[in-house]
Tab-separated table of N, CA and C in Angstrom:
chain	number	residue	atom	x	y	z
A	278	UNK	N	0.839	-1.170	-0.010
A	278	UNK	CA	-0.006	0.007	0.021
A	278	UNK	C	0.882	1.235	0.022
A	279	UNK	N	1.894	1.217	0.801
A	279	UNK	CA	2.788	2.350	0.934
A	279	UNK	C	3.518	2.623	-0.450
A	280	UNK	N	3.774	1.519	-1.190
A	280	UNK	CA	4.397	1.675	-2.485
A	280	UNK	C	3.491	2.509	-3.426
A	281	UNK	N	2.198	2.244	-3.368
A	281	UNK	CA	1.264	2.938	-4.245
A	281	UNK	C	0.835	4.266	-3.655
A	282	UNK	N	0.908	4.460	-2.345
A	282	UNK	CA	0.559	5.714	-1.735
A	282	UNK	C	1.721	6.127	-0.808
A	283	UNK	N	2.755	6.693	-1.312
A	283	UNK	CA	3.948	7.017	-0.502
A	283	UNK	C	3.687	8.010	0.617
A	284	UNK	N	2.622	8.784	0.612
A	284	UNK	CA	2.362	9.770	1.649
A	284	UNK	C	1.508	9.255	2.789
A	285	UNK	N	1.442	7.936	2.954
A	285	UNK	CA	0.675	7.388	4.048
A	285	UNK	C	1.371	7.774	5.363
A	286	UNK	N	0.589	7.894	6.468
A	286	UNK	CA	1.202	8.383	7.712
A	286	UNK	C	2.116	7.330	8.322
A	287	UNK	N	3.049	7.776	9.155
A	287	UNK	CA	3.993	6.836	9.779
A	287	UNK	C	3.341	5.757	10.614
A	288	UNK	N	2.179	6.063	11.184
A	288	UNK	CA	1.444	5.038	11.971
A	288	UNK	C	0.482	4.180	11.158
A	289	UNK	N	0.865	4.045	9.885
A	289	UNK	CA	0.021	3.362	8.891
A	289	UNK	C	-0.396	1.923	9.422
A	290	UNK	N	0.535	1.167	9.936
A	290	UNK	CA	0.200	-0.190	10.338
A	290	UNK	C	-0.870	-0.120	11.480
A	291	UNK	N	-0.741	0.734	12.472
A	291	UNK	CA	-1.698	0.830	13.536
A	291	UNK	C	-3.095	1.295	12.980
A	292	UNK	N	-3.037	2.244	12.063
A	292	UNK	CA	-4.265	2.708	11.407
A	292	UNK	C	-4.993	1.569	10.704
A	293	UNK	N	-4.256	0.777	9.941
A	293	UNK	CA	-4.883	-0.313	9.242
A	293	UNK	C	-5.416	-1.391	10.147
A	294	UNK	N	-4.707	-1.618	11.245
A	294	UNK	CA	-5.215	-2.608	12.259
A	294	UNK	C	-6.523	-2.138	12.801
A	295	UNK	N	-6.676	-0.839	13.109
A	295	UNK	CA	-7.926	-0.265	13.591
A	295	UNK	C	-9.013	-0.407	12.587
A	296	UNK	N	-8.697	-0.068	11.308
A	296	UNK	CA	-9.706	-0.183	10.247
A	296	UNK	C	-10.142	-1.639	10.089
A	297	UNK	N	-9.224	-2.573	10.056
A	297	UNK	CA	-9.585	-3.982	9.926
A	297	UNK	C	-10.458	-4.449	11.116
A	298	UNK	N	-10.138	-3.998	12.309
A	298	UNK	CA	-10.917	-4.320	13.483
A	298	UNK	C	-12.353	-3.794	13.391
A	299	UNK	N	-12.516	-2.683	12.617
A	299	UNK	CA	-13.822	-2.073	12.412
A	299	UNK	C	-14.585	-2.662	11.218
A	300	UNK	N	-13.967	-3.653	10.548
A	300	UNK	CA	-14.594	-4.308	9.421
A	300	UNK	C	-14.063	-4.070	8.048
A	301	UNK	N	-13.046	-3.217	7.935
A	301	UNK	CA	-12.472	-2.928	6.615
A	301	UNK	C	-11.775	-4.176	6.109
A	302	UNK	N	-11.665	-4.295	4.811
A	302	UNK	CA	-10.992	-5.353	4.158
A	302	UNK	C	-10.122	-4.776	3.042
A	303	UNK	N	-9.159	-5.627	2.584
A	303	UNK	CA	-8.242	-5.125	1.529
A	303	UNK	C	-8.180	-6.157	0.437
A	304	UNK	N	-8.197	-5.692	-0.798
A	304	UNK	CA	-7.973	-6.565	-1.971
A	304	UNK	C	-6.750	-6.037	-2.721
A	305	UNK	N	-5.973	-6.954	-3.187
A	305	UNK	CA	-4.753	-6.556	-3.913
A	305	UNK	C	-4.723	-7.324	-5.210
A	306	UNK	N	-4.433	-6.604	-6.329
A	306	UNK	CA	-4.300	-7.215	-7.622
A	306	UNK	C	-2.792	-7.306	-7.934
A	307	UNK	N	-2.324	-8.534	-8.038
A	307	UNK	CA	-0.900	-8.768	-8.314
A	307	UNK	C	-0.778	-9.345	-9.743
A	308	UNK	N	0.177	-8.705	-10.496
A	308	UNK	CA	0.450	-9.111	-11.898
A	308	UNK	C	1.958	-9.200	-12.014
A	309	UNK	N	2.491	-10.349	-12.463
A	309	UNK	CA	3.954	-10.496	-12.635
A	309	UNK	C	4.672	-10.205	-11.352
A	310	UNK	N	4.166	-10.747	-10.244
A	310	UNK	CA	4.785	-10.581	-8.929
A	310	UNK	C	4.877	-9.164	-8.393
A	311	UNK	N	4.068	-8.260	-8.946
A	311	UNK	CA	4.061	-6.884	-8.499
A	311	UNK	C	2.622	-6.439	-8.230
A	312	UNK	N	2.440	-5.654	-7.143
A	312	UNK	CA	1.147	-5.140	-6.786
A	312	UNK	C	0.825	-4.031	-7.845
A	313	UNK	N	-0.311	-4.227	-8.547
A	313	UNK	CA	-0.693	-3.250	-9.600
A	313	UNK	C	-1.822	-2.370	-9.132
A	314	UNK	N	-2.701	-2.898	-8.279
A	314	UNK	CA	-3.842	-2.148	-7.839
A	314	UNK	C	-4.271	-2.626	-6.474
A	315	UNK	N	-4.879	-1.761	-5.673
A	315	UNK	CA	-5.283	-2.134	-4.311
A	315	UNK	C	-6.581	-1.393	-3.960
A	316	UNK	N	-7.403	-2.048	-3.221
A	316	UNK	CA	-8.651	-1.453	-2.683
A	316	UNK	C	-8.814	-1.757	-1.247
A	317	UNK	N	-9.182	-0.745	-0.461
A	317	UNK	CA	-9.612	-0.924	0.916
A	317	UNK	C	-11.125	-0.618	0.943
A	318	UNK	N	-11.902	-1.482	1.496
A	318	UNK	CA	-13.375	-1.315	1.422
A	318	UNK	C	-14.024	-1.903	2.629
A	319	UNK	N	-15.269	-1.549	2.832
A	319	UNK	CA	-16.023	-2.043	3.948
A	319	UNK	C	-17.522	-2.068	3.560
A	320	UNK	N	-18.314	-2.800	4.312
A	320	UNK	CA	-19.746	-2.791	4.168
A	320	UNK	C	-20.370	-2.327	5.510
A	321	UNK	N	-21.317	-1.444	5.445
A	321	UNK	CA	-21.930	-0.976	6.671
A	321	UNK	C	-23.378	-0.483	6.343
A	322	UNK	N	-24.247	-0.504	7.347
A	322	UNK	CA	-25.582	-0.077	7.171
A	322	UNK	C	-25.683	1.385	7.397
A	323	UNK	N	-26.540	2.032	6.554
A	323	UNK	CA	-26.812	3.430	6.654
A	323	UNK	C	-28.356	3.600	6.632
A	324	UNK	N	-28.817	4.761	7.106
A	324	UNK	CA	-30.259	4.976	7.073
A	324	UNK	C	-30.765	5.262	5.652
A	325	UNK	N	-29.929	5.875	4.881
A	325	UNK	CA	-30.373	6.200	3.494
A	325	UNK	C	-30.165	5.093	2.494
A	326	UNK	N	-28.968	4.501	2.480
A	326	UNK	CA	-28.645	3.511	1.423
A	326	UNK	C	-28.937	2.066	1.864
A	327	UNK	N	-29.258	1.876	3.072
A	327	UNK	CA	-29.324	0.443	3.546
A	327	UNK	C	-27.926	-0.055	3.674
A	328	UNK	N	-27.693	-1.287	3.191
A	328	UNK	CA	-26.339	-1.887	3.261
A	328	UNK	C	-25.442	-1.293	2.168
A	329	UNK	N	-24.425	-0.608	2.550
A	329	UNK	CA	-23.549	0.145	1.626
A	329	UNK	C	-22.217	-0.500	1.520
A	330	UNK	N	-21.759	-0.723	0.330
A	330	UNK	CA	-20.349	-1.159	0.056
A	330	UNK	C	-19.595	0.079	-0.290
A	331	UNK	N	-18.635	0.429	0.593
A	331	UNK	CA	-17.902	1.691	0.442
A	331	UNK	C	-16.411	1.382	0.222
A	332	UNK	N	-15.852	1.984	-0.766
A	332	UNK	CA	-14.427	1.836	-1.056
A	332	UNK	C	-13.706	3.010	-0.415
A	333	UNK	N	-12.907	2.770	0.599
A	333	UNK	CA	-12.152	3.770	1.261
A	333	UNK	C	-10.955	4.252	0.376
A	334	UNK	N	-10.375	3.346	-0.334
A	334	UNK	CA	-9.198	3.653	-1.151
A	334	UNK	C	-9.126	2.720	-2.308
A	335	UNK	N	-8.922	3.276	-3.487
A	335	UNK	CA	-8.709	2.509	-4.705
A	335	UNK	C	-7.564	3.190	-5.429
A	336	UNK	N	-6.472	2.435	-5.593
A	336	UNK	CA	-5.266	3.038	-6.179
A	336	UNK	C	-4.600	2.021	-7.111
A	337	UNK	N	-4.082	2.495	-8.232
A	337	UNK	CA	-3.351	1.710	-9.199
A	337	UNK	C	-1.995	2.285	-9.318
A	338	UNK	N	-0.966	1.402	-9.477
A	338	UNK	CA	0.370	1.820	-9.717
A	338	UNK	C	0.430	2.838	-10.817
A	339	UNK	N	1.005	4.025	-10.517
A	339	UNK	CA	1.096	5.110	-11.496
A	339	UNK	C	1.689	4.619	-12.805
A	340	UNK	N	2.695	3.753	-12.790
A	340	UNK	CA	3.360	3.284	-13.992
A	340	UNK	C	2.596	2.225	-14.763
A	341	UNK	N	1.494	1.742	-14.155
A	341	UNK	CA	0.660	0.723	-14.798
A	341	UNK	C	-0.704	1.184	-15.155
A	342	UNK	N	-0.943	2.447	-15.023
A	342	UNK	CA	-2.307	2.954	-15.320
A	342	UNK	C	-2.618	2.852	-16.817
A	343	UNK	N	-3.868	2.661	-17.169
A	343	UNK	CA	-4.297	2.493	-18.549
A	343	UNK	C	-4.194	1.082	-19.042
A	344	UNK	N	-3.838	0.160	-18.166
A	344	UNK	CA	-3.754	-1.277	-18.578
A	344	UNK	C	-4.978	-2.085	-18.083
A	345	UNK	N	-5.898	-1.417	-17.431
A	345	UNK	CA	-7.154	-2.147	-17.061
A	345	UNK	C	-7.149	-2.700	-15.669
A	346	UNK	N	-6.034	-2.458	-14.894
A	346	UNK	CA	-5.960	-3.059	-13.531
A	346	UNK	C	-6.979	-2.424	-12.606
A	347	UNK	N	-7.158	-1.137	-12.662
A	347	UNK	CA	-8.163	-0.473	-11.838
A	347	UNK	C	-9.556	-0.963	-12.138
A	348	UNK	N	-9.900	-1.190	-13.458
A	348	UNK	CA	-11.168	-1.719	-13.866
A	348	UNK	C	-11.388	-3.075	-13.332
A	349	UNK	N	-10.403	-3.914	-13.389
A	349	UNK	CA	-10.508	-5.300	-12.890
A	349	UNK	C	-10.827	-5.284	-11.429
A	350	UNK	N	-10.106	-4.462	-10.639
A	350	UNK	CA	-10.303	-4.472	-9.216
A	350	UNK	C	-11.644	-3.818	-8.829
A	351	UNK	N	-12.043	-2.808	-9.554
A	351	UNK	CA	-13.371	-2.147	-9.282
A	351	UNK	C	-14.491	-3.158	-9.614
A	352	UNK	N	-14.366	-3.913	-10.640
A	352	UNK	CA	-15.417	-4.891	-10.958
A	352	UNK	C	-15.390	-6.013	-9.948
A	353	UNK	N	-14.227	-6.378	-9.454
A	353	UNK	CA	-14.119	-7.417	-8.388
A	353	UNK	C	-14.855	-6.927	-7.150
A	354	UNK	N	-14.643	-5.661	-6.786
A	354	UNK	CA	-15.304	-5.059	-5.617
A	354	UNK	C	-16.792	-5.045	-5.843
A	355	UNK	N	-17.255	-4.693	-7.023
A	355	UNK	CA	-18.696	-4.674	-7.263
A	355	UNK	C	-19.269	-6.077	-7.109
A	356	UNK	N	-18.603	-7.096	-7.573
A	356	UNK	CA	-19.129	-8.450	-7.420
A	356	UNK	C	-19.238	-8.808	-5.915
A	357	UNK	N	-18.250	-8.402	-5.097
A	357	UNK	CA	-18.356	-8.661	-3.653
A	357	UNK	C	-19.591	-7.922	-3.094
A	358	UNK	N	-19.815	-6.707	-3.549
A	358	UNK	CA	-20.978	-5.937	-3.081
A	358	UNK	C	-22.276	-6.719	-3.453
A	359	UNK	N	-22.358	-7.229	-4.677
A	359	UNK	CA	-23.544	-7.957	-5.081
A	359	UNK	C	-23.699	-9.239	-4.287
A	360	UNK	N	-22.632	-9.961	-4.040
A	360	UNK	CA	-22.642	-11.210	-3.254
A	360	UNK	C	-23.182	-10.920	-1.846
A	361	UNK	N	-22.829	-9.739	-1.324
A	361	UNK	CA	-23.260	-9.418	-0.006
A	361	UNK	C	-24.619	-8.729	0.057
A	362	UNK	N	-25.265	-8.626	-1.079
A	362	UNK	CA	-26.618	-8.033	-1.213
A	362	UNK	C	-26.631	-6.551	-0.788
A	363	UNK	N	-25.570	-5.846	-1.081
A	363	UNK	CA	-25.501	-4.399	-0.768
A	363	UNK	C	-26.475	-3.610	-1.663
A	364	UNK	N	-27.012	-2.538	-1.114
A	364	UNK	CA	-27.912	-1.695	-1.870
A	364	UNK	C	-27.188	-0.614	-2.674
A	365	UNK	N	-26.003	-0.308	-2.287
A	365	UNK	CA	-25.219	0.761	-2.969
A	365	UNK	C	-23.709	0.397	-3.029
A	366	UNK	N	-23.107	0.913	-3.990
A	366	UNK	CA	-21.672	0.702	-4.249
A	366	UNK	C	-21.052	2.089	-4.433
A	367	UNK	N	-20.290	2.560	-3.444
A	367	UNK	CA	-19.879	3.958	-3.333
A	367	UNK	C	-18.383	4.139	-3.083
A	368	UNK	N	-17.933	5.276	-3.524
A	368	UNK	CA	-16.622	5.755	-3.178
A	368	UNK	C	-16.596	7.259	-3.254
A	369	UNK	N	-15.579	7.859	-2.693
A	369	UNK	CA	-15.451	9.315	-2.817
A	369	UNK	C	-14.093	9.559	-3.476
A	370	UNK	N	-14.031	10.679	-4.181
A	370	UNK	CA	-12.824	11.012	-4.949
A	370	UNK	C	-12.651	12.559	-4.792
A	371	UNK	N	-11.464	12.917	-4.489
A	371	UNK	CA	-11.154	14.375	-4.306
A	371	UNK	C	-11.598	15.200	-5.537
A	372	UNK	N	-12.156	16.373	-5.273
A	372	UNK	CA	-12.686	17.197	-6.306
A	372	UNK	C	-11.652	17.540	-7.447
A	373	UNK	N	-10.368	17.549	-7.083
A	373	UNK	CA	-9.314	17.893	-8.046
A	373	UNK	C	-8.919	16.725	-8.938
A	374	UNK	N	-9.370	15.531	-8.677
A	374	UNK	CA	-8.876	14.332	-9.338
A	374	UNK	C	-9.623	14.052	-10.651
A	375	UNK	N	-9.550	14.889	-11.621
A	375	UNK	CA	-10.346	14.790	-12.865
A	375	UNK	C	-10.055	13.466	-13.631
A	376	UNK	N	-8.785	13.007	-13.666
A	376	UNK	CA	-8.507	11.785	-14.343
A	376	UNK	C	-9.214	10.593	-13.724
A	377	UNK	N	-9.260	10.585	-12.397
A	377	UNK	CA	-9.917	9.556	-11.688
A	377	UNK	C	-11.470	9.620	-11.982
A	378	UNK	N	-11.987	10.828	-12.030
A	378	UNK	CA	-13.407	10.991	-12.284
A	378	UNK	C	-13.766	10.406	-13.692
A	379	UNK	N	-12.930	10.717	-14.663
A	379	UNK	CA	-13.189	10.195	-16.033
A	379	UNK	C	-13.221	8.643	-15.988
A	380	UNK	N	-12.305	8.055	-15.222
A	380	UNK	CA	-12.258	6.579	-15.043
A	380	UNK	C	-13.552	6.090	-14.398
A	381	UNK	N	-13.993	6.719	-13.340
A	381	UNK	CA	-15.221	6.288	-12.657
A	381	UNK	C	-16.466	6.421	-13.547
A	382	UNK	N	-16.525	7.470	-14.307
A	382	UNK	CA	-17.611	7.617	-15.242
A	382	UNK	C	-17.654	6.520	-16.252
A	383	UNK	N	-16.434	6.185	-16.844
A	383	UNK	CA	-16.340	5.068	-17.798
A	383	UNK	C	-16.739	3.768	-17.185
A	384	UNK	N	-16.548	3.620	-15.862
A	384	UNK	CA	-16.915	2.390	-15.196
A	384	UNK	C	-18.356	2.347	-14.749
A	385	UNK	N	-19.122	3.344	-15.097
A	385	UNK	CA	-20.575	3.356	-14.808
A	385	UNK	C	-20.992	3.982	-13.519
A	386	UNK	N	-20.057	4.580	-12.736
A	386	UNK	CA	-20.424	5.300	-11.545
A	386	UNK	C	-20.927	6.680	-11.909
A	387	UNK	N	-21.768	7.239	-11.072
A	387	UNK	CA	-22.289	8.575	-11.304
A	387	UNK	C	-22.077	9.385	-10.030
A	388	UNK	N	-22.182	10.670	-10.162
A	388	UNK	CA	-22.161	11.569	-9.017
A	388	UNK	C	-23.569	11.554	-8.402
A	389	UNK	N	-23.603	11.099	-7.200
A	389	UNK	CA	-24.871	10.957	-6.535
A	389	UNK	C	-25.160	12.095	-5.566
A	390	UNK	N	-24.101	12.593	-4.902
A	390	UNK	CA	-24.277	13.578	-3.880
A	390	UNK	C	-22.970	14.361	-3.668
A	391	UNK	N	-23.034	15.462	-3.014
A	391	UNK	CA	-21.821	16.126	-2.615
A	391	UNK	C	-21.400	15.585	-1.273
A	392	UNK	N	-20.107	15.543	-1.056
A	392	UNK	CA	-19.584	15.087	0.245
A	392	UNK	C	-19.055	16.323	0.958
A	393	UNK	N	-19.481	16.564	2.147
A	393	UNK	CA	-19.083	17.748	2.930
A	393	UNK	C	-18.143	17.251	4.022
A	394	UNK	N	-17.177	18.073	4.345
A	394	UNK	CA	-16.187	17.651	5.315
A	394	UNK	C	-15.746	18.887	6.144
A	395	UNK	N	-15.355	18.608	7.323
A	395	UNK	CA	-14.782	19.649	8.206
A	395	UNK	C	-13.709	19.006	9.091
A	396	UNK	N	-12.507	19.498	8.953
A	396	UNK	CA	-11.417	18.924	9.769
A	396	UNK	C	-11.585	19.331	11.168
A	397	UNK	N	-11.528	18.370	12.089
A	397	UNK	CA	-11.664	18.615	13.514
A	397	UNK	C	-10.292	18.398	14.156
A	398	UNK	N	-9.857	19.408	14.820
A	398	UNK	CA	-8.547	19.338	15.486
A	398	UNK	C	-8.769	19.231	16.993
A	399	UNK	N	-8.070	18.296	17.651
A	399	UNK	CA	-8.288	18.180	19.094
A	399	UNK	C	-7.803	19.373	19.902
C-alpha cells in the first residue's frame, strides 16, 4: 500500500489494524509478482442507502495505469458488493482528481451527492 501511496502516515500499520478491526478489508491485484492495484473497502448499514459497500481507497500503480488493472479491481469489488446483497456501491474522490473521475464515469459510476467535510482538530 505504501508503495502505491507514498504519503501514508508513519502510523500506517496501527491505522490499518484499527480499520480492519472495524470491518475494513483489503484486496490486492498482483500481476507479474508486483502489486498493480489495491482497494480498501467495507460494508456498513446506513439509514439512506441500507447496506452500503464503500471503497475507502482504490489506487493503481502510477506506472501501470491505462492497462485495465483499476477496472478489474473495481469490478471485483462490485461483485463482492452484489454477493453481500448491498444496496449501494460507493466511493469518494477528491474534487481535483479529474483523471480519476473520467475513469469512474467510464466504469458506470455517477455523481450521486456532494460530500461535505470539516477537519476537527483536538
